[in-house]
Tab-separated table of C-alpha atoms in Angstrom:
chain	number	residue	atom	x	y	z
A	54	ASP	CA	29.391	-38.127	13.177
A	55	ASP	CA	27.097	-37.124	10.383
A	56	PRO	CA	27.379	-33.414	9.532
A	57	GLU	CA	24.608	-31.124	10.736
A	58	PRO	CA	22.724	-28.861	8.267
A	59	ASP	CA	24.676	-25.888	9.558
A	60	ASP	CA	27.901	-27.696	8.721
A	61	TRP	CA	26.777	-28.199	5.122
A	62	LEU	CA	25.717	-24.577	4.880
A	63	GLU	CA	29.045	-23.399	6.250
A	64	ALA	CA	30.938	-25.550	3.761
A	65	LEU	CA	28.821	-24.893	0.671
A	66	GLY	CA	27.134	-21.599	1.504
A	67	THR	CA	27.963	-17.925	1.258
A	68	GLU	CA	28.147	-15.241	3.916
A	69	THR	CA	24.620	-14.090	2.981
A	70	GLY	CA	23.117	-17.524	3.696
A	71	THR	CA	22.724	-18.774	0.122
A	72	ILE	CA	24.246	-21.789	-1.613
A	73	ARG	CA	27.298	-21.130	-3.730
A	74	ALA	CA	26.596	-21.054	-7.460
A	75	SER	CA	30.027	-22.526	-8.220
A	76	PHE	CA	32.393	-24.694	-6.202
A	77	GLY	CA	35.473	-24.466	-8.339
A	78	THR	CA	37.064	-24.016	-11.723
A	79	LYS	CA	37.254	-26.491	-14.577
A	80	PRO	CA	40.539	-27.997	-13.292
A	81	VAL	CA	38.909	-28.579	-9.898
A	82	GLU	CA	35.949	-30.265	-11.580
A	83	ALA	CA	38.284	-32.535	-13.545
A	84	ALA	CA	40.292	-33.418	-10.463
A	85	MET	CA	37.201	-34.389	-8.475
A	86	GLY	CA	35.966	-36.779	-11.163
A	87	PRO	CA	32.703	-38.594	-10.296
A	88	LEU	CA	32.602	-36.847	-6.937
A	89	TRP	CA	31.822	-33.578	-8.750
A	90	ASN	CA	28.366	-34.838	-9.783
A	91	GLU	CA	27.608	-35.752	-6.181
A	92	VAL	CA	28.579	-32.251	-5.072
A	93	LYS	CA	26.304	-30.717	-7.724
A	94	THR	CA	23.443	-32.966	-6.601
A	95	LEU	CA	24.060	-31.919	-3.024
A	96	GLN	CA	24.051	-28.299	-4.153
A	97	SER	CA	20.575	-28.670	-5.696
A	98	THR	CA	19.277	-30.516	-2.639
A	99	LEU	CA	20.575	-27.883	-0.245
A	100	THR	CA	19.185	-25.057	-2.374
A	101	ALA	CA	15.696	-26.601	-2.305
A	102	ALA	CA	15.968	-27.336	1.417
A	103	LEU	CA	17.106	-23.805	2.156
A	104	THR	CA	14.147	-22.397	0.193
A	105	HIS	CA	11.730	-24.508	2.240
A	106	HIS	CA	13.531	-23.523	5.430
A	107	HIS	CA	13.157	-19.817	4.635
A	108	ALA	CA	9.472	-20.330	3.806
A	109	LEU	CA	8.914	-22.142	7.107
A	110	THR	CA	10.745	-19.416	9.015
A	111	THR	CA	8.607	-16.749	7.328
A	112	TYR	CA	5.441	-18.698	8.145
A	113	THR	CA	6.445	-19.121	11.789
A	114	ILE	CA	7.284	-15.438	12.230
A	115	THR	CA	4.104	-14.349	10.426
A	116	GLU	CA	1.937	-16.656	12.542
A	117	ALA	CA	3.482	-15.271	15.727
A	118	LEU	CA	3.069	-11.700	14.515
A	119	LEU	CA	-0.595	-12.207	13.597
A	120	THR	CA	-1.300	-13.921	16.929
A	121	TRP	CA	0.215	-10.947	18.723
A	122	ALA	CA	-1.587	-8.430	16.494
A	123	PHE	CA	-5.012	-10.048	16.970
A	124	ALA	CA	-4.502	-10.083	20.729
A	125	ILE	CA	-3.575	-6.397	20.729
A	126	LYS	CA	-6.526	-5.567	18.449
A	127	SER	CA	-8.986	-7.458	20.653
A	128	GLY	CA	-7.714	-5.710	23.766
A	129	TYR	CA	-7.821	-2.341	22.015
A	130	ASP	CA	-11.411	-2.865	20.843
A	131	LEU	CA	-12.481	-3.958	24.340
A	132	LEU	CA	-10.852	-0.899	25.896
A	133	LYS	CA	-12.635	1.449	23.451
A	134	HIS	CA	-15.957	-0.256	24.172
A	135	GLN	CA	-15.489	-0.001	27.943
A	136	ARG	CA	-14.618	3.698	27.752
A	137	GLY	CA	-17.128	4.610	25.059
A	138	LEU	CA	-14.448	5.822	22.623
A	139	LEU	CA	-14.200	5.863	18.834
A	140	ASP	CA	-11.101	6.188	16.707
A	141	PHE	CA	-10.896	7.471	13.131
A	142	THR	CA	-11.544	4.072	11.555
A	143	ASP	CA	-14.565	3.498	13.807
A	144	MET	CA	-16.110	6.819	12.777
A	145	VAL	CA	-15.679	6.100	9.059
A	146	GLU	CA	-17.121	2.593	9.384
A	147	LYS	CA	-20.096	3.756	11.471
A	148	VAL	CA	-20.934	6.580	9.049
A	149	LYS	CA	-21.051	4.073	6.202
A	150	THR	CA	-23.171	1.688	8.263
A	151	LEU	CA	-25.543	4.530	9.167
A	152	LEU	CA	-25.955	5.672	5.555
A	153	GLU	CA	-26.710	2.122	4.450
A	154	SER	CA	-29.045	1.296	7.341
A	155	GLN	CA	-32.854	1.295	7.270
A	156	HIS	CA	-32.683	4.971	8.245
A	157	GLY	CA	-30.213	5.799	5.463
A	158	ASP	CA	-32.730	7.519	3.180
A	159	TRP	CA	-33.872	9.862	5.938
A	160	ILE	CA	-30.290	10.644	7.007
A	161	ARG	CA	-29.184	11.404	3.444
A	162	TYR	CA	-32.257	13.604	3.004
A	163	ARG	CA	-31.398	15.597	6.130
A	164	LEU	CA	-27.790	15.989	5.029
A	165	ASP	CA	-28.831	16.950	1.532
A	166	ARG	CA	-30.736	19.966	2.846
A	167	ASN	CA	-27.500	21.396	4.289
A	168	ILE	CA	-24.978	20.474	1.588
A	169	ARG	CA	-24.727	22.394	-1.689
A	170	HIS	CA	-21.137	21.689	-2.632
A	171	LEU	CA	-19.141	18.509	-2.112
A	172	LEU	CA	-15.336	18.465	-2.470
A	173	LEU	CA	-13.150	15.363	-2.460
A	174	ASP	CA	-9.408	16.022	-2.379
A	175	GLU	CA	-6.722	13.326	-2.795
A	176	GLY	CA	-9.333	11.061	-4.316
A	177	GLN	CA	-6.730	8.443	-5.203
A	178	ASP	CA	-6.335	7.630	-1.499
A	179	ASN	CA	-9.972	6.748	-0.872
A	180	SER	CA	-10.575	3.439	0.851
A	181	PRO	CA	-13.627	1.376	-0.152
A	182	THR	CA	-15.455	2.576	2.970
A	183	GLN	CA	-14.652	6.241	2.350
A	184	ASN	CA	-15.576	5.840	-1.314
A	185	ALA	CA	-18.953	4.390	-0.380
A	186	ILE	CA	-19.687	7.357	1.914
A	187	PHE	CA	-18.752	9.862	-0.777
A	188	THR	CA	-20.814	8.018	-3.394
A	189	HIS	CA	-23.897	8.075	-1.157
A	190	LEU	CA	-23.541	11.803	-0.481
A	191	ALA	CA	-22.815	12.668	-4.122
A	192	ALA	CA	-25.788	10.674	-5.408
A	193	GLU	CA	-28.147	12.455	-3.020
A	194	LEU	CA	-26.642	15.840	-3.838
A	195	LEU	CA	-26.800	15.385	-7.614
A	196	ALA	CA	-30.369	14.083	-7.473
A	197	GLY	CA	-31.411	17.741	-7.114
A	198	GLU	CA	-29.067	19.211	-9.734
A	199	ALA	CA	-32.003	20.417	-11.853
A	200	ASP	CA	-32.677	23.108	-9.273
A	201	THR	CA	-31.121	26.077	-11.143
A	202	THR	CA	-31.992	28.545	-8.409
A	203	SER	CA	-29.530	26.878	-6.059
A	204	PRO	CA	-26.980	24.928	-8.101
A	205	ARG	CA	-25.104	22.014	-6.571
A	206	THR	CA	-21.580	20.942	-7.371
A	207	VAL	CA	-19.365	17.945	-6.798
A	208	PHE	CA	-15.625	18.451	-7.218
A	209	VAL	CA	-13.146	15.569	-7.234
A	210	VAL	CA	-9.386	15.896	-7.617
A	211	GLY	CA	-6.676	13.273	-7.454
A	212	ASP	CA	-3.591	11.760	-9.022
A	213	MET	CA	-3.151	8.008	-9.400
A	214	LYS	CA	0.611	8.347	-9.130
A	215	GLN	CA	0.346	9.804	-5.632
A	216	SER	CA	-1.649	7.035	-3.984
A	217	ILE	CA	0.347	6.240	-0.837
A	218	TYR	CA	-2.274	5.222	1.744
A	219	ARG	CA	-2.534	1.519	0.947
A	220	PHE	CA	-1.928	0.810	4.652
A	221	GLN	CA	-5.290	2.516	5.324
A	222	GLY	CA	-7.067	0.633	2.560
A	223	ALA	CA	-6.578	3.146	-0.267
A	224	ASN	CA	-7.510	1.798	-3.680
A	225	PRO	CA	-6.672	4.168	-6.568
A	226	HIS	CA	-8.963	2.239	-8.919
A	227	LEU	CA	-11.895	3.634	-6.956
A	228	PHE	CA	-10.829	7.099	-8.059
A	229	LEU	CA	-11.336	6.088	-11.684
A	230	GLY	CA	-14.667	4.507	-10.823
A	231	LEU	CA	-15.901	7.794	-9.357
A	232	ARG	CA	-15.862	9.385	-12.777
A	233	THR	CA	-18.143	6.660	-14.128
A	234	THR	CA	-20.404	7.077	-11.098
A	235	LEU	CA	-20.644	10.826	-11.632
A	236	GLN	CA	-21.276	10.367	-15.348
A	237	GLN	CA	-24.227	8.142	-14.569
A	238	ALA	CA	-25.589	10.601	-12.001
A	239	THR	CA	-25.354	13.743	-14.144
A	240	THR	CA	-26.218	14.911	-17.616
A	241	ALA	CA	-23.598	14.904	-20.351
A	242	THR	CA	-23.329	18.696	-20.321
A	243	SER	CA	-22.960	19.104	-16.565
A	244	LEU	CA	-19.848	16.966	-16.077
A	245	PHE	CA	-16.487	18.582	-16.756
A	246	THR	CA	-13.159	16.770	-16.650
A	247	GLU	CA	-9.736	18.379	-16.789
A	248	THR	CA	-6.275	16.828	-16.905
A	249	LEU	CA	-3.503	18.897	-15.357
A	250	THR	CA	-0.005	17.992	-16.552
A	251	THR	CA	2.111	20.848	-15.154
A	252	SER	CA	3.672	20.377	-11.735
A	253	PHE	CA	4.469	23.405	-9.585
A	254	ARG	CA	6.055	21.252	-6.882
A	255	SER	CA	8.737	19.042	-8.410
A	256	SER	CA	11.646	19.491	-10.791
A	257	SER	CA	11.973	17.652	-14.109
A	258	PRO	CA	14.316	14.852	-12.907
A	259	ILE	CA	11.900	13.890	-10.123
A	260	LEU	CA	8.915	13.792	-12.471
A	261	ALA	CA	10.880	11.841	-15.079
A	262	LEU	CA	11.786	9.186	-12.511
A	263	VAL	CA	8.172	8.841	-11.370
A	264	ASP	CA	6.913	8.499	-14.942
A	265	ALA	CA	9.642	6.003	-15.873
A	266	THR	CA	8.923	3.923	-12.780
A	267	LEU	CA	5.147	3.793	-13.164
A	268	ALA	CA	4.745	3.794	-16.952
A	269	PRO	CA	5.376	0.021	-17.366
A	270	HIS	CA	2.493	-0.637	-14.959
A	271	ALA	CA	-0.022	1.689	-16.604
A	272	ALA	CA	-1.742	-1.113	-18.501
A	273	THR	CA	-2.516	-3.003	-15.297
A	274	LEU	CA	-3.372	0.062	-13.225
A	275	LEU	CA	-5.578	1.941	-15.640
A	276	SER	CA	-8.449	1.175	-17.957
A	277	GLU	CA	-7.430	3.889	-20.387
A	278	ASN	CA	-4.059	5.533	-20.923
A	279	ALA	CA	-5.614	8.976	-21.341
A	280	LEU	CA	-5.827	9.149	-17.547
A	281	TRP	CA	-2.086	8.509	-17.177
A	282	PRO	CA	-0.495	11.743	-18.387
A	283	THR	CA	3.185	12.573	-18.464
A	284	HIS	CA	3.787	15.452	-16.081
A	285	THR	CA	6.184	18.312	-16.777
A	286	SER	CA	7.684	20.811	-14.379
A	287	ALA	CA	6.700	24.471	-14.437
A	288	TYR	CA	10.320	25.234	-13.578
A	289	HIS	CA	12.195	23.937	-16.609
A	290	ASN	CA	15.613	25.055	-15.391
A	291	ALA	CA	15.149	24.068	-11.749
A	292	TYR	CA	17.851	21.869	-10.255
A	293	GLY	CA	16.879	18.339	-9.355
A	294	ARG	CA	18.880	15.426	-8.040
A	295	LEU	CA	18.133	11.730	-7.639
A	296	GLU	CA	20.035	9.364	-5.393
A	297	LEU	CA	19.473	5.616	-5.526
A	298	TRP	CA	20.917	4.058	-2.400
A	299	PRO	CA	21.960	0.396	-2.347
A	300	LEU	CA	19.859	-1.976	-0.304
A	301	ILE	CA	21.357	-3.107	2.989
A	302	PRO	CA	21.166	-6.917	3.246
A	303	TYR	CA	19.568	-8.295	6.384
A	304	THR	CA	21.956	-10.107	8.707
A	305	PRO	CA	20.118	-12.335	11.194
A	306	PRO	CA	21.439	-12.169	14.765
A	307	THR	CA	23.579	-15.102	15.838
A	308	SER	CA	22.126	-15.017	19.348
A	309	TRP	CA	19.777	-13.048	21.534
A	310	GLN	CA	21.347	-10.805	24.138
A	311	GLY	CA	19.320	-10.467	27.310
A	312	ASP	CA	15.555	-10.369	27.667
A	313	GLY	CA	13.792	-9.311	24.474
A	314	TRP	CA	10.875	-7.888	26.485
A	315	ALA	CA	13.028	-5.852	28.856
A	316	PRO	CA	12.808	-2.027	28.635
A	317	MET	CA	15.488	-0.495	26.473
A	318	GLY	CA	16.269	2.130	29.090
A	319	PRO	CA	16.778	5.854	28.609
A	320	PRO	CA	18.194	7.099	25.325
A	321	PRO	CA	21.929	7.828	25.250
A	322	VAL	CA	22.935	11.377	26.118
């Protein structure tokens, strides 16, 4: 019988599911003669086939995951609508929609009468929707900055290196764009910028690792290197330790045990 693909993989593959880079030493190659070239050709063919197989597996799993996710999302949205509920994302989206609706000017005017100071913390984690809301409020607030009897302020703080909310749509480039927006909305003498380079939270080894990791990407992340400072620790003699753990390779299961949808049962005592 002709060998199955799994037979070829078992004969020419490794324990991690890849094709062997070498099948023998020079004496083995000489002993095999013309057959060696056929083995090398088979090696290339299997490598390409395995790459396509992995891509197809990834596609199949991703398609199933997205099908499941869309079904869950549709059911979740229907349940919220039936019960008249809003989650955090809904509230952010609806505020943006309201500010940009035909009643937006009136709403911003009403808000402006009650807001004198606007503070944005962790600005690097703003999503496009959150950034749009802040921009609308800041523009309305700063439109009355000439009123010296009741000054208005907008304060924005953030650190590009600490942007960790990508899963919620965070885009650190928006943080840089806010400065341009505020520059256009204020006079040259009323905008103050300050770069803080001393950390009161982390020790020197931690900061050095962060800088070394992100520095090669500064050119693609930032429009100007002046906004990418090197941070130093306020505690120069503080102890710091870094541990880089090896990655654990994924081992696919050889078979499924039982019903994958069955409850896992109570946790072990």
